[in-house]
Coordinates of N, CA, C and O in Angstrom, one line a residue:
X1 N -20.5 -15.5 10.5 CA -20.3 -15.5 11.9 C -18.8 -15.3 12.2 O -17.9 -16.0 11.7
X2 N -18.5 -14.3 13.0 CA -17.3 -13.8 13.4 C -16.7 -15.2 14.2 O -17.5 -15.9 14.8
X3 N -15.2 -15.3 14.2 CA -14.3 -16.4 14.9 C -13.8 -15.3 15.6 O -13.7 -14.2 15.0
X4 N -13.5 -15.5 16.7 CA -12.5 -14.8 17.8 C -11.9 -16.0 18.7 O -12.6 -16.9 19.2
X5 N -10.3 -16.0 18.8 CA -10.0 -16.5 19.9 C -8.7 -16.2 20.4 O -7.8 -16.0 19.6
X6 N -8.5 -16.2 21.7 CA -7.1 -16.4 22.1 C -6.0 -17.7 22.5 O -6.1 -18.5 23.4
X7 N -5.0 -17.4 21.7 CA -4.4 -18.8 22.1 C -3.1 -18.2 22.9 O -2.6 -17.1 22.8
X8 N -2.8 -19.2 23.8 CA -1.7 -18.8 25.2 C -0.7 -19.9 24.8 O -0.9 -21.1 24.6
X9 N 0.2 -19.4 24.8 CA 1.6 -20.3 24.7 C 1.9 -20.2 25.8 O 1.2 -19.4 26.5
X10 N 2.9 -20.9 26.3 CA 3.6 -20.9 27.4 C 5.2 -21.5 27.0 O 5.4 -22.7 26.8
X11 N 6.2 -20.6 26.9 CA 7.2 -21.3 26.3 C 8.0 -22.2 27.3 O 7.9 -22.1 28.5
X12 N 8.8 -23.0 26.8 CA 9.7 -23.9 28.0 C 10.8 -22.7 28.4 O 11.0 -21.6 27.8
X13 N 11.2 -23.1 29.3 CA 13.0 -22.3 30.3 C 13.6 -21.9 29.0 O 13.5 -22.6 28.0
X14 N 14.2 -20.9 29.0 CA 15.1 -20.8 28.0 C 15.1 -20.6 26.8 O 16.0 -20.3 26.1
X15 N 13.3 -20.9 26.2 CA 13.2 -20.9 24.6 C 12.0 -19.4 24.3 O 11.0 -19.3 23.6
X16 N 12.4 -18.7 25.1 CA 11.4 -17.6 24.7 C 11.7 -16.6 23.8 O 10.8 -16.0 23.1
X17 N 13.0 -16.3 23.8 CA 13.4 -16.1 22.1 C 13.0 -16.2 20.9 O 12.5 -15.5 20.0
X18 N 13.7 -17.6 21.3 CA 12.6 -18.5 19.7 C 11.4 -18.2 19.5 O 11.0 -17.7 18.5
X19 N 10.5 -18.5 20.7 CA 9.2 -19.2 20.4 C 8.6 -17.2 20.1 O 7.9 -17.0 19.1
X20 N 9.0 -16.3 20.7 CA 8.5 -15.0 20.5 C 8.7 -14.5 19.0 O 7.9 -13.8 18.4
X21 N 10.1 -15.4 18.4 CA 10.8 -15.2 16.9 C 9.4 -15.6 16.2 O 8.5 -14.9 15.7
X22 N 9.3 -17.0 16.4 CA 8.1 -17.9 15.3 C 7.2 -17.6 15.2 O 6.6 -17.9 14.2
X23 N 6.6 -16.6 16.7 CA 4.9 -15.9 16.8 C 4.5 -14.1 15.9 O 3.5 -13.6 15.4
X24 N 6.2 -13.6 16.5 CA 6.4 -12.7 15.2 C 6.0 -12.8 13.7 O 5.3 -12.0 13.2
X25 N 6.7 -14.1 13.1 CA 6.5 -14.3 12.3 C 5.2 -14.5 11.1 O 5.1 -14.4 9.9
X26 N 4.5 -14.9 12.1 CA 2.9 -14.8 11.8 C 2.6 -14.2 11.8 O 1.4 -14.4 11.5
X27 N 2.9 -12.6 12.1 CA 2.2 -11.7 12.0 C 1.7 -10.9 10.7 O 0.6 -11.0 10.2
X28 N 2.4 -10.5 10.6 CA 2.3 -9.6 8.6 C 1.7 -10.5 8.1 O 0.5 -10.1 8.1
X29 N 1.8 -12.0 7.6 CA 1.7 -12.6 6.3 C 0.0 -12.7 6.9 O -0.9 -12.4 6.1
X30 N -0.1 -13.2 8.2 CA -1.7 -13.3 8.9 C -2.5 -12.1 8.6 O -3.6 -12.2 8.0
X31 N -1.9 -10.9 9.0 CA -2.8 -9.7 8.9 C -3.0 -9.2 7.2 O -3.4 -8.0 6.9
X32 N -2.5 -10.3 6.2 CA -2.7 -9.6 4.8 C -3.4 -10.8 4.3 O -3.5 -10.8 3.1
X33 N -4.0 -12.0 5.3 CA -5.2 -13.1 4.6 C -6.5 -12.6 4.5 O -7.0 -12.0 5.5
X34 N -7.1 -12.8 3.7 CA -8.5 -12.5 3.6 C -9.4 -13.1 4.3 O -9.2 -14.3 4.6
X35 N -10.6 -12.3 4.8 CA -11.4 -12.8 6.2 C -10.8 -12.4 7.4 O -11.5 -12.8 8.3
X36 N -9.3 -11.6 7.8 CA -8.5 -11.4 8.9 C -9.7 -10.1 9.4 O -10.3 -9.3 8.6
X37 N -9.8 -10.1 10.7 CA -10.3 -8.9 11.4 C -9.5 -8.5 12.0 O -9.3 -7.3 12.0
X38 N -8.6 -9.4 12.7 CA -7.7 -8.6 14.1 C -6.2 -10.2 13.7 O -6.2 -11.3 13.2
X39 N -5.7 -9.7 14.2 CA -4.4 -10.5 13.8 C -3.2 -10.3 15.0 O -2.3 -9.5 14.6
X40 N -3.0 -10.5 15.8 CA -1.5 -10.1 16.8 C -1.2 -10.6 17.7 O -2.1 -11.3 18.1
X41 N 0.3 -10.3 18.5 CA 0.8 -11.1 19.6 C 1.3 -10.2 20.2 O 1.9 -9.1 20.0
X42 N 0.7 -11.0 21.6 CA 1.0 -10.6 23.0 C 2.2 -11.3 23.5 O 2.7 -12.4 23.2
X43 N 2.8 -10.3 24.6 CA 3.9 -11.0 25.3 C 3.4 -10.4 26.8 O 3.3 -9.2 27.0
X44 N 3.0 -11.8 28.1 CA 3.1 -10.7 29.6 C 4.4 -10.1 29.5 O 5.5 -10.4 29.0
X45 N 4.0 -9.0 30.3 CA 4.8 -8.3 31.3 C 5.5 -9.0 32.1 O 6.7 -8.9 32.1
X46 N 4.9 -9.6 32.7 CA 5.2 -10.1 34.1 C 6.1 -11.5 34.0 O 7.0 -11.9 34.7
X47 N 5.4 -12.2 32.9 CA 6.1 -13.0 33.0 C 6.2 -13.6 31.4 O 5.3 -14.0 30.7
X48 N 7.6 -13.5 31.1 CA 8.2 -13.1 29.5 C 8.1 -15.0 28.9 O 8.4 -15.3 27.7
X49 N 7.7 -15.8 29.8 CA 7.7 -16.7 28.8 C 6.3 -17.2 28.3 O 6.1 -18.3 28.0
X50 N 5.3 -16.1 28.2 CA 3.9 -16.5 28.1 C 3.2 -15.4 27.2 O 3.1 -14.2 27.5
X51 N 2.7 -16.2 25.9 CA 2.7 -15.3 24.7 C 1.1 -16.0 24.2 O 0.8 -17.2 24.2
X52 N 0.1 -14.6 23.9 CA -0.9 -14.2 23.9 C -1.1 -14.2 22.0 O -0.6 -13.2 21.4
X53 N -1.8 -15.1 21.3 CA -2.2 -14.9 19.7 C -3.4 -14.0 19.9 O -4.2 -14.9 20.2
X54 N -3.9 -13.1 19.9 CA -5.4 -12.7 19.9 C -5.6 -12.6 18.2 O -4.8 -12.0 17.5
X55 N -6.6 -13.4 17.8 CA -7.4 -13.0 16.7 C -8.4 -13.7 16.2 O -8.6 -14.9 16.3
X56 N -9.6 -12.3 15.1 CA -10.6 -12.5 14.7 C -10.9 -12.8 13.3 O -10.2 -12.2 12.5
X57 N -11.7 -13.6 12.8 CA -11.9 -13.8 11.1 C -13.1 -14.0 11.0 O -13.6 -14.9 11.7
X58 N -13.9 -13.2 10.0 CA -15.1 -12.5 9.6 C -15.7 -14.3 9.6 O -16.9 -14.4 9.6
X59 N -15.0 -15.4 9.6 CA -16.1 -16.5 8.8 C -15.2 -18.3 9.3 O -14.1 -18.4 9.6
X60 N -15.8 -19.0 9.2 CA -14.5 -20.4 9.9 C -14.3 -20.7 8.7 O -13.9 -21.8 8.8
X61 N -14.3 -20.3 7.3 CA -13.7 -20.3 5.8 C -12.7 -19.9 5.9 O -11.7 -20.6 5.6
X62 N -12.5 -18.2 6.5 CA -11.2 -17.5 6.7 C -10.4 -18.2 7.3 O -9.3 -18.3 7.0
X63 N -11.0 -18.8 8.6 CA -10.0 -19.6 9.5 C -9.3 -20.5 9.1 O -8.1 -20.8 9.5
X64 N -9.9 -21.1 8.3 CA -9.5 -22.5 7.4 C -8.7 -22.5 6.5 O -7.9 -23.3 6.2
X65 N -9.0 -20.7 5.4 CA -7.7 -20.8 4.8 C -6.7 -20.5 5.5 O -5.6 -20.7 5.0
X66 N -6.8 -19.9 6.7 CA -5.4 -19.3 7.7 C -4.7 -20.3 7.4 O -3.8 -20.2 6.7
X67 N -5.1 -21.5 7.9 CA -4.8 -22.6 8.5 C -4.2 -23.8 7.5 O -3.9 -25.0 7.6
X68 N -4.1 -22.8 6.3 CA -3.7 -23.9 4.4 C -3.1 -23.4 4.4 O -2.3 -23.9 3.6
X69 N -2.4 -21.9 5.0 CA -1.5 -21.4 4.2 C 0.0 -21.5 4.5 O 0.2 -21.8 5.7
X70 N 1.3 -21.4 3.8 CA 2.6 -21.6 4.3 C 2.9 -21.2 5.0 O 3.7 -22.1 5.2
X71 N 3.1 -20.2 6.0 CA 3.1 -19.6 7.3 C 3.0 -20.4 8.4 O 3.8 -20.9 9.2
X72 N 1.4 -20.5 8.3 CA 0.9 -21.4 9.2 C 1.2 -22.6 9.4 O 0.7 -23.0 10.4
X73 N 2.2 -23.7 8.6 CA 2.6 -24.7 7.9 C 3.8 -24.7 8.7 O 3.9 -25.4 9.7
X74 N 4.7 -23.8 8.4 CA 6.1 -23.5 9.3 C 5.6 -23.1 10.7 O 6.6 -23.2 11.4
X75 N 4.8 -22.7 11.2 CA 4.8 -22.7 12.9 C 4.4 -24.0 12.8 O 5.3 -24.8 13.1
X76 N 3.2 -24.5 12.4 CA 2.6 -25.9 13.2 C 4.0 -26.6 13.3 O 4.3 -27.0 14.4
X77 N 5.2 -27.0 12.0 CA 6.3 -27.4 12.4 C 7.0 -27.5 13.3 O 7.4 -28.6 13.8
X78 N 7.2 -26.1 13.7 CA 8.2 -25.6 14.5 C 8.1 -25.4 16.1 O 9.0 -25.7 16.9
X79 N 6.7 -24.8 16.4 CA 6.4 -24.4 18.0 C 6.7 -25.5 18.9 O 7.5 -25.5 19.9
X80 N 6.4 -26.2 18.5 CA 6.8 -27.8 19.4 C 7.3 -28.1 20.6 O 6.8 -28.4 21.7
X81 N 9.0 -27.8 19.9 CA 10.3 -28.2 20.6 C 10.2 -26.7 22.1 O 10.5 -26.7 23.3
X82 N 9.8 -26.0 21.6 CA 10.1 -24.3 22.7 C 8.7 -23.9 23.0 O 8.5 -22.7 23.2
X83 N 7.8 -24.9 23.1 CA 6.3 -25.0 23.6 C 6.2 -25.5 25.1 O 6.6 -26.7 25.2
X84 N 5.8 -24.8 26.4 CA 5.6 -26.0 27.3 C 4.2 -26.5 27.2 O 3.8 -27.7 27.2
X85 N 3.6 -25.4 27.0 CA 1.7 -25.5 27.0 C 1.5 -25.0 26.2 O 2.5 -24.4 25.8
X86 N 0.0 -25.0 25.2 CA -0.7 -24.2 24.8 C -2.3 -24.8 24.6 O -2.8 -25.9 24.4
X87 N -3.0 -23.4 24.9 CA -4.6 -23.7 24.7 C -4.9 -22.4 24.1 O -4.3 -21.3 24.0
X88 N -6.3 -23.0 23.8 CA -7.2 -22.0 22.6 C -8.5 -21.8 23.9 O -8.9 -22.7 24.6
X89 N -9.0 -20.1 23.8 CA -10.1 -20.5 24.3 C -11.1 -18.8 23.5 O -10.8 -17.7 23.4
X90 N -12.5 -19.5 22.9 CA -13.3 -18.9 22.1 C -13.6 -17.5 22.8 O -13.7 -17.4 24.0
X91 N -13.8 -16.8 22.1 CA -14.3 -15.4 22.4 C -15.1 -14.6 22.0 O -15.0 -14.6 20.8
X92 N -16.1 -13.9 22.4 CA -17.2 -13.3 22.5 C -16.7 -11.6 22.4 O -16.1 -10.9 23.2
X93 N -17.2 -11.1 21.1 CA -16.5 -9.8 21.4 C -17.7 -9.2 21.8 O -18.8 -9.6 21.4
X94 N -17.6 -7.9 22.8 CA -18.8 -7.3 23.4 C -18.9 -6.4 23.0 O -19.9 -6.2 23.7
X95 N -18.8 -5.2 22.1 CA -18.4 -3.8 21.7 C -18.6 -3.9 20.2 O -18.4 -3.0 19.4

């Protein structure tokens, strides 16, 4: 069963730098785990402190090892401090 979801940051005043740095960061090492379908980050337009994770993994195994690996280890650390919000919300791909 395919996992899809989008998770929405919302960074605090001032830390969108950073928090854009840390979400960067996830990228490559994410898009070369096994079970990855879609892997990437969004930044609005409109409004630069609100950042978009979209991604899919073939199985909740894949998810789970995302979620063991060192990468993933250093954001859960780190987003925190330059986080105001964030939520996860499940997705349905239609196509």
């Amino acid at each position: 069963m395919t996992i899809t979801k989008r998770v929405t940051f919302i960074a605090k005043e001032g830390c969108e730098d950073k928090m854009k740095e840390l979400l960067i960061a996830m990228i490559e090492p994410s898009k070369k785990e096994p079970g990855v379908i879609f892997y990437d980050i969004f930044q609005c337009k409109d409004n630069k402190k609100k950042f978009y994770a979209v991604e899919s993994w073939e199985s909740n195994e894949a998810l789970d090892g995302h979620k063991a690996t060192a990468h993933y280890a250093v954001y859960k650390a780190s987003y925190e401090p330059y986080c105001d919000d964030k939520y996860t919300e499940d997705l349905d791909i239609l196509g």
